[in-house]
CSV table of C-alpha atoms and ligand atoms in Angstrom, one decimal:
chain,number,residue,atom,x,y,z
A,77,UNK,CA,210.6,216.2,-0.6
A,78,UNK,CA,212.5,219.5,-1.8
A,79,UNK,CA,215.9,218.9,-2.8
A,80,UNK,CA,218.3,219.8,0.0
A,81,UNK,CA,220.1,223.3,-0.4
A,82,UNK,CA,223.9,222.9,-0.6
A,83,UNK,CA,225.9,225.7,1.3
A,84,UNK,CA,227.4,227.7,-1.3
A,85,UNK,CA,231.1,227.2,-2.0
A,86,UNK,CA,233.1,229.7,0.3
A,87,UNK,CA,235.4,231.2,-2.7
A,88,UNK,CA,239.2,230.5,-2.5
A,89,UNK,CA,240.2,233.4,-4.5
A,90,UNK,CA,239.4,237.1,-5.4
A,91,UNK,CA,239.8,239.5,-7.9
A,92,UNK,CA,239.9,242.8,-7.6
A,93,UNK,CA,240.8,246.4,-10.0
A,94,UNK,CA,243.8,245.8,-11.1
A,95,UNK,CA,244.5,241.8,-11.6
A,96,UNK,CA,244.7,240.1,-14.4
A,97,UNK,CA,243.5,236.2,-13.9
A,98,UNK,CA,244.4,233.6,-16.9
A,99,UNK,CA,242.3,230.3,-17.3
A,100,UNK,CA,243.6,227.1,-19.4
A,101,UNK,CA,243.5,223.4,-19.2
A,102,UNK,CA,243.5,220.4,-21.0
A,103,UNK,CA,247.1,220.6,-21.9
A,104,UNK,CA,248.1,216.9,-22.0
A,105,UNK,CA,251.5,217.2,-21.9
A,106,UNK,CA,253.7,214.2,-22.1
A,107,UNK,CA,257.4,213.8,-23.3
A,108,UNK,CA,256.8,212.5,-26.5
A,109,UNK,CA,255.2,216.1,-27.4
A,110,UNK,CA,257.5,218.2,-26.8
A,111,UNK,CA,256.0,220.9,-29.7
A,112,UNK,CA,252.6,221.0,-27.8
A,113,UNK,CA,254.4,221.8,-24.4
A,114,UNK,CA,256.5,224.5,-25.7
A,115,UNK,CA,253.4,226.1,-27.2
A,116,UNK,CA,251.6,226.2,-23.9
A,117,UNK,CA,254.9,227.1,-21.8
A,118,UNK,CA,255.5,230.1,-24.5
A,119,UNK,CA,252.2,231.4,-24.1
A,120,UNK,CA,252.3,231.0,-20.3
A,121,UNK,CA,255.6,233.1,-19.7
A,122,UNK,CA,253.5,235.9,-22.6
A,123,UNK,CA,250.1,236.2,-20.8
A,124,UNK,CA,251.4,235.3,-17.3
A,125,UNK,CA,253.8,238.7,-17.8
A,126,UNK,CA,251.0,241.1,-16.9
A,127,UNK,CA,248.7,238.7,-14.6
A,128,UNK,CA,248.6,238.3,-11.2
A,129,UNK,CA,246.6,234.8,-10.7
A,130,UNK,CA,246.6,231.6,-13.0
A,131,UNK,CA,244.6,229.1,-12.4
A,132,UNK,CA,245.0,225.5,-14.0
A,133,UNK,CA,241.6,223.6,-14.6
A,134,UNK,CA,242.7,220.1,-14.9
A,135,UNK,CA,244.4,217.6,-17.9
A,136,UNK,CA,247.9,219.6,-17.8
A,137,UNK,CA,249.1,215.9,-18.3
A,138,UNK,CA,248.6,213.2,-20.7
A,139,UNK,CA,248.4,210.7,-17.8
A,140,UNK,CA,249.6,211.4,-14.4
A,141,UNK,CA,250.3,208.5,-12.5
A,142,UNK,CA,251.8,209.5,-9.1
A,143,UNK,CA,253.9,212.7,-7.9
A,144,UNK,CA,257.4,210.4,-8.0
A,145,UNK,CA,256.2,211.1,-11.4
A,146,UNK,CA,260.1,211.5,-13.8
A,147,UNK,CA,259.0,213.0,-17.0
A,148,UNK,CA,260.9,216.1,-18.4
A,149,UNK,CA,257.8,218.0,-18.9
A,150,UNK,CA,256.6,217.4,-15.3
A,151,UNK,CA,260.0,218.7,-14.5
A,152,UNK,CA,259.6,222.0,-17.0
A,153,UNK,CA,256.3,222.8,-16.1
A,154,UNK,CA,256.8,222.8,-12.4
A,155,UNK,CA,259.9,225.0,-13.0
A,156,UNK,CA,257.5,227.5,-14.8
A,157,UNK,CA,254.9,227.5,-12.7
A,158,UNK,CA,257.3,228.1,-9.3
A,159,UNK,CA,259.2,231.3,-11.1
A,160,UNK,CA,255.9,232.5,-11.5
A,161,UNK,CA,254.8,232.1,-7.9
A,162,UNK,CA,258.5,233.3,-6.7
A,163,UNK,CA,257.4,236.5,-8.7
A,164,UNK,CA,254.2,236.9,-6.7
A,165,UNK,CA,251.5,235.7,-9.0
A,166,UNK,CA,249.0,233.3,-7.1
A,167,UNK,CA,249.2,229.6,-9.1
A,168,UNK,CA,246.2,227.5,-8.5
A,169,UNK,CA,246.0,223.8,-9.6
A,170,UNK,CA,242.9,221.1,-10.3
A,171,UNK,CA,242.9,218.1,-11.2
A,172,UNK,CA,241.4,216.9,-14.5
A,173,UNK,CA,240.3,213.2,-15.5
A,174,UNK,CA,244.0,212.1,-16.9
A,175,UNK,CA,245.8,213.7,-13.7
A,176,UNK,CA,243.6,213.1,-10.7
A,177,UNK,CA,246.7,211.7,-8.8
A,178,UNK,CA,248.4,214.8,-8.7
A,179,UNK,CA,249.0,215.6,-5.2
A,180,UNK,CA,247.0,212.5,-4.6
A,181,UNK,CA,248.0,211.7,-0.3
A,182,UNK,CA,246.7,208.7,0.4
A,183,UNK,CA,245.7,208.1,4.6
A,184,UNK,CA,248.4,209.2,7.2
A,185,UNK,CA,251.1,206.7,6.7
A,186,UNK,CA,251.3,207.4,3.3
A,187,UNK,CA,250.1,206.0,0.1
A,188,UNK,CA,252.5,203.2,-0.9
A,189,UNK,CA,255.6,202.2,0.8
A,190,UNK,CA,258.9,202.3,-0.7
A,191,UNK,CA,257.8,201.3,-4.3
A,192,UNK,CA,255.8,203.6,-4.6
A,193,UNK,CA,254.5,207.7,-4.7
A,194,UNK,CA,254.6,208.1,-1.4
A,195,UNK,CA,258.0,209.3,-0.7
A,196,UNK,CA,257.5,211.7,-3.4
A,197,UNK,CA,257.1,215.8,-2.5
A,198,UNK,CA,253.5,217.0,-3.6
A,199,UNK,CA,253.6,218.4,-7.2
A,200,UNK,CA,251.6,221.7,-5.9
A,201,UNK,CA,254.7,222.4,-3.4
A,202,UNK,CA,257.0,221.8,-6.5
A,203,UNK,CA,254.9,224.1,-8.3
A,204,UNK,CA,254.5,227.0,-5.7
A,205,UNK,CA,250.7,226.3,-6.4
A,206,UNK,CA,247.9,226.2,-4.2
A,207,UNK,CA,245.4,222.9,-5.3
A,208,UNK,CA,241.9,223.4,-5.3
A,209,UNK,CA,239.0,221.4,-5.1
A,210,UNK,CA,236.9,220.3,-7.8
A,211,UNK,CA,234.1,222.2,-8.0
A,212,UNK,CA,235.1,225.5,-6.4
A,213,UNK,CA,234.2,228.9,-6.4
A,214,UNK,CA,235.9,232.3,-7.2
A,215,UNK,CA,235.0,236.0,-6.7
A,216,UNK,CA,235.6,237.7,-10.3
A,217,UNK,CA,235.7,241.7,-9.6
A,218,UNK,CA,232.6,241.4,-7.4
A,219,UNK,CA,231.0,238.8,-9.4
A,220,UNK,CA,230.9,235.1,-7.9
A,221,UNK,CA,232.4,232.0,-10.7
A,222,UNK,CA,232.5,228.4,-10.7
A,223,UNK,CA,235.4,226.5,-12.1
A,224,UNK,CA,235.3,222.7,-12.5
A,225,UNK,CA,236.9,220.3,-14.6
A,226,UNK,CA,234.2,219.2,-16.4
A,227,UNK,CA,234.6,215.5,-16.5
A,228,UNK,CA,231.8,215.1,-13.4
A,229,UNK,CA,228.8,217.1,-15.5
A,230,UNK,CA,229.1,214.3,-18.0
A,231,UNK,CA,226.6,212.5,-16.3
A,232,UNK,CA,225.1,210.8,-19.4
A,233,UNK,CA,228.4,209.1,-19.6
A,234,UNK,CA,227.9,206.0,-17.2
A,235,UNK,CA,231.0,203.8,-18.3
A,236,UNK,CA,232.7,206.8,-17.4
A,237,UNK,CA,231.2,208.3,-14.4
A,238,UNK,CA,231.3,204.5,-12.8
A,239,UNK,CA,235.1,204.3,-13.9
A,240,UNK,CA,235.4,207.6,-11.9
A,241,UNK,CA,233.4,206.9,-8.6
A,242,UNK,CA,235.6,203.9,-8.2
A,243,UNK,CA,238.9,205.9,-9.0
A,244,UNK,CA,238.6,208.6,-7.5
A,245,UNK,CA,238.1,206.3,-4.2
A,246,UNK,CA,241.1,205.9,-1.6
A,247,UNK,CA,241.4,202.3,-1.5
A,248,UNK,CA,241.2,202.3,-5.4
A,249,UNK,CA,244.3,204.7,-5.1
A,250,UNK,CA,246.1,203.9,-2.3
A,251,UNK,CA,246.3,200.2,-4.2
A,252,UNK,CA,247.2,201.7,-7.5
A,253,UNK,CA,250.0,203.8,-5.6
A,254,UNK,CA,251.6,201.0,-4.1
A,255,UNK,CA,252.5,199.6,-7.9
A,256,UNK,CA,256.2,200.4,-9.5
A,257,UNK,CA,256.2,203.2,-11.0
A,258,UNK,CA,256.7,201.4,-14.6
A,259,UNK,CA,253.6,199.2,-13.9
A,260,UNK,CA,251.4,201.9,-13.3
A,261,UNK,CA,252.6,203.7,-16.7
A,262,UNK,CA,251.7,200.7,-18.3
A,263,UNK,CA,248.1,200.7,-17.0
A,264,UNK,CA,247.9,203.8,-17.6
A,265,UNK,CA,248.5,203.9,-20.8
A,266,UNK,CA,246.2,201.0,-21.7
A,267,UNK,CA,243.8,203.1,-20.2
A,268,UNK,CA,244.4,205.4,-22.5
A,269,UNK,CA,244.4,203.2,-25.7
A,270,UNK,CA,240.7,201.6,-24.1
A,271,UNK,CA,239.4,205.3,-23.7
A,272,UNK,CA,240.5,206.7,-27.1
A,273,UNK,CA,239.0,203.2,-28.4
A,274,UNK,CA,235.3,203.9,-26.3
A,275,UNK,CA,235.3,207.3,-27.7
A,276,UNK,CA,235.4,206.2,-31.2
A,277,UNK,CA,231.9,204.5,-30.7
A,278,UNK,CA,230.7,206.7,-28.0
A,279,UNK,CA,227.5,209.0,-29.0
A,280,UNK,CA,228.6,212.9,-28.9
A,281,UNK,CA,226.0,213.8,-26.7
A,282,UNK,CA,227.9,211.2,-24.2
A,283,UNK,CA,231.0,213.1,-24.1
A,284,UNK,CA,229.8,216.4,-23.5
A,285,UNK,CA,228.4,218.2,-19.8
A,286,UNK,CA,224.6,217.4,-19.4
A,287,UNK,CA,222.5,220.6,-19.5
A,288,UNK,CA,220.4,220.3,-16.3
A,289,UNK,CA,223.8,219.0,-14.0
A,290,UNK,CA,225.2,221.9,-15.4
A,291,UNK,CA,222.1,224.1,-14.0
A,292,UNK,CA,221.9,221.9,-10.9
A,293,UNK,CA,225.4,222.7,-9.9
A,294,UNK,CA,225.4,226.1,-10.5
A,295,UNK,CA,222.1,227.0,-8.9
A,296,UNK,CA,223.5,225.0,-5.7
A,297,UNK,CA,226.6,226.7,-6.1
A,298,UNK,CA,224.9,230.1,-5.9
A,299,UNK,CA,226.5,231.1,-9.4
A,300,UNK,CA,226.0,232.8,-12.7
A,301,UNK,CA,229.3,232.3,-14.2
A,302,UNK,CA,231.1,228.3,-15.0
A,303,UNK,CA,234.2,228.2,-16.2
A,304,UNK,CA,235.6,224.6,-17.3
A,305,UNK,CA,237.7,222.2,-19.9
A,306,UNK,CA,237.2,218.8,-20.6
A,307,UNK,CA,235.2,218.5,-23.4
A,308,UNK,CA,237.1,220.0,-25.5
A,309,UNK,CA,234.8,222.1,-27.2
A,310,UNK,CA,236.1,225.5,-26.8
A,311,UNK,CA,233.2,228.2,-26.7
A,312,UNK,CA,231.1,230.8,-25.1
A,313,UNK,CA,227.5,229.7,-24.0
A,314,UNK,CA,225.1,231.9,-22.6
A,315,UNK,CA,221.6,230.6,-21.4
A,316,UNK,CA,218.9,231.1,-19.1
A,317,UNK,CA,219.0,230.0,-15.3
A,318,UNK,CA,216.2,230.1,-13.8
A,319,UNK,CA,215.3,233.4,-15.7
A,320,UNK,CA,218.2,235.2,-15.5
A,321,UNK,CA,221.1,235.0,-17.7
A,322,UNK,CA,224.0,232.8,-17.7
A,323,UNK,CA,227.4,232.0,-18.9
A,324,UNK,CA,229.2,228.8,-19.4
A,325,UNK,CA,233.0,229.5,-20.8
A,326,UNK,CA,234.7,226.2,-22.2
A,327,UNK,CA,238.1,226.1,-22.6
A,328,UNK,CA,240.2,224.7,-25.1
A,329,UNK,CA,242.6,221.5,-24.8
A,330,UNK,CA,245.8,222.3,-27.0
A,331,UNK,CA,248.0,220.6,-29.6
A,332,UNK,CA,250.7,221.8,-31.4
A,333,UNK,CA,250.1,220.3,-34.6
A,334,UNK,CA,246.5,221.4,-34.7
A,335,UNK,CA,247.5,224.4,-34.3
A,336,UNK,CA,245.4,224.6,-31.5
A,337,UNK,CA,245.7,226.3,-27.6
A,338,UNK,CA,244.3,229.2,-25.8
A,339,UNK,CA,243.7,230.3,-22.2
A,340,UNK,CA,240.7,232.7,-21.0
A,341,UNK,CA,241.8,235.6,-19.6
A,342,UNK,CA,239.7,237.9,-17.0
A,343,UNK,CA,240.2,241.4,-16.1
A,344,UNK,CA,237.6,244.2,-14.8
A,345,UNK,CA,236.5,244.8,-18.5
A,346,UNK,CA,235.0,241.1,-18.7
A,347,UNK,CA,236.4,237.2,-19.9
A,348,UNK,CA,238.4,237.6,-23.0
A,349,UNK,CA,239.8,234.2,-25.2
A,350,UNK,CA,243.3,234.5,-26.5
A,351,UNK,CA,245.1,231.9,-28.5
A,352,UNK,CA,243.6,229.8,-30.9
A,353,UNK,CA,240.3,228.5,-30.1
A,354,UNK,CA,238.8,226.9,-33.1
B,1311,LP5,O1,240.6,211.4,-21.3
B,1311,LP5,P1,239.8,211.4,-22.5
B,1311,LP5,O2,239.4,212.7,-23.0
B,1311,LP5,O3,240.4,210.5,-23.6
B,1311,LP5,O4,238.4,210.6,-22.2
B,1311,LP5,C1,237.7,210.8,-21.0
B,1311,LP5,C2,237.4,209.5,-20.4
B,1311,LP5,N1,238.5,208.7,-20.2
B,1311,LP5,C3,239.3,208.7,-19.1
B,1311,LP5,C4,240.5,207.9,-19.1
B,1311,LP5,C5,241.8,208.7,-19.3
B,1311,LP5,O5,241.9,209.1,-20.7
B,1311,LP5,C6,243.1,208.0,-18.9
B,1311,LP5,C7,243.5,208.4,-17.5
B,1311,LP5,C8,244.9,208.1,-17.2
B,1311,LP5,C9,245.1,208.4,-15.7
B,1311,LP5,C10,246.4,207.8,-15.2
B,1311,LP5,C11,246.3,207.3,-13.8
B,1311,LP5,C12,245.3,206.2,-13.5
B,1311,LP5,C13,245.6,204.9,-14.3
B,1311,LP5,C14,244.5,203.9,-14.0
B,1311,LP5,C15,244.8,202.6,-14.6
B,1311,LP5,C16,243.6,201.6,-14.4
B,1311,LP5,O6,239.1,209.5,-18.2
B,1311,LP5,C17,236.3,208.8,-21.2
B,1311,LP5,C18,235.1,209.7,-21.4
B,1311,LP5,C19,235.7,211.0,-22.1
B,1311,LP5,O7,236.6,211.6,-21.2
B,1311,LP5,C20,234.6,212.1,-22.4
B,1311,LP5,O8,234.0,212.6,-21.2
B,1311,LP5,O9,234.2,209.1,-22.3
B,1311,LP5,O10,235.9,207.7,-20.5
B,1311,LP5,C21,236.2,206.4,-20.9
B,1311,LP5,O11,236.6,206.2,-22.0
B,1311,LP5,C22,236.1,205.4,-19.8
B,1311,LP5,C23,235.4,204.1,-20.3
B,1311,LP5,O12,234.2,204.4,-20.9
B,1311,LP5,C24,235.3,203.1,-19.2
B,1311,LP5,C25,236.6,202.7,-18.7
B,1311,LP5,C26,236.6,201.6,-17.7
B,1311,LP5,C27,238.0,201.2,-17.4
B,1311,LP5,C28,238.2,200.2,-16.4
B,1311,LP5,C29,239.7,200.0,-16.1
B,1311,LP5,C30,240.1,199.1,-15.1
B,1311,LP5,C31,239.5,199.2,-13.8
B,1311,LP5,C32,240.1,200.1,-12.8
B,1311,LP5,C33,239.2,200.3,-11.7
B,1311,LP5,C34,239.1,201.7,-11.3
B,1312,MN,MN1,239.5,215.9,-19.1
């Protein structure tokens, strides 16, 4: 039997003449950071100046663990991000692997009770942002683009992608959610220690997207263009689909003391990286 045809994404934004759209991701900020956050919130109030749209592609945070989130930097970046909105530039949010929670709203009633993130305001309304869905489609100055995380076209990563599936559930997260705040930092972070510890042994090939679910989703998705973070291997990648050529943009994560950070930005004149990419 013939695979069956997905409906193409309807696209949630467009572009037209005169905007200016800026990509980035994988920002991992947390408090104990600070140098990496003021890097990223530095070049956000620079390139943001002259853009009209900014979409966020997932990882802006270390580890996200609910939107009663307290840190500083949650604070700070959601201050940034609504004066940018308040000044008319369209914000758009997704969620990465380390902050899938954000916004998570788990059944009617609410995901936890009193202990936990359910009493909490959204983080997209504190944000002025709009979230979108993971993949989803844009319309680029008449051309149509796919952003995604990433995470999900690392198929040949099964630890992960079963970690994932089970996550990403809402009876995994409406359990999570109903933890104290403090005990769900905790898990997190051990999380964090197992996957920087699985990493260290993983093969490379396992950590990065999988060529043909790259294709698959693109050619369902009706698109040329992909757009995404994750892996952490910043580049430009152009290829054949199904004939005709193709363009896969990965971003770059950031860190201060590498030195490293950067954003894509697109106007009518084409995709441009600024920052440091290496
Ligand atoms: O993030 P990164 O780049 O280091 O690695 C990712 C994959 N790891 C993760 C985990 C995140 O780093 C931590 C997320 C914190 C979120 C906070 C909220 C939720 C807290 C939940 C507490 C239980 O995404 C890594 C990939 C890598 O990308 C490259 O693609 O390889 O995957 C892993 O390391 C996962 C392990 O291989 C499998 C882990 C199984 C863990 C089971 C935990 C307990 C069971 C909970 C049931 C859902
Ligand atoms: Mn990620």
């Amino acid at each position: 039997m013939p695979p069956a045809r997905l409906a193409p994404l309807q696209p949630r934004a467009e572009l037209r003449a005169r905007d200016r759209a800026l990509f980035a991701s994988d920002v991992h900020l947390h408090d104990a950071d600070p140098d990496t956050a003021g890097a990223f919130l530095d070049a956000l109030a620079r390139e943001a100046r002259g853009a009209s749209h900014l979409f966020l592609l997932g990882d802006l945070f270390e580890a996200w663990v609910g939107d009663d989130d307290a840190s500083a930097v949650g604070a700070r970046l959601a201050g940034a991000l609504d004066a940018l909105a308040r000044a008319g530039k369209r914000v758009y949010l997704m969620r990465g692997n380390r902050d899938f929670l954000l916004d998570a709203a788990v059944g009617a009633a609410g995901a936890a009770g009193a202990a936990g993130a359910a009493g909490a305001q959204a983080f997209s309304a504190r944000c002025g942002a709009t979230m979108l869905a993971d993949p989803c489609a844009i319309v680029a100055f008449g051309t149509r683009v796919l952003l995604s995380h990433g995470d999900a076209l690392c198929t040949d990563d099964l630890a992960y992608q079963a970690f994932r599936a089970k996550a990403r559930s809402s009876a995994w997260q409406r359990n999570f959610l109903r933890r104290p705040r403090a005990e769900r930092l905790e898990m997190a972070r051990s999380l964090r220690q197992r996957s920087e510890l699985e990493k260290a042994d993983k093969a490379a090939y396992l950590m990065d997207v999988n060529a043909a679910a790259v294709k698959r989703l693109m050619r369902a998705a009706g698109v040329r263009v992909l757009i995404h973070g994750h892996t952490h291997r910043p580049a430009e990648h152009r290829f054949s689909l199904d004939g005709a050529p193709a363009l896969r943009w990965v971003l770059p994560d950031w860190d201060a003391r590498a030195g490293r950070g950067g954003m894509l930005v697109a106007t009518r004149s084409g995709l441009q990286p600024v920052g440091r990419w290496d």
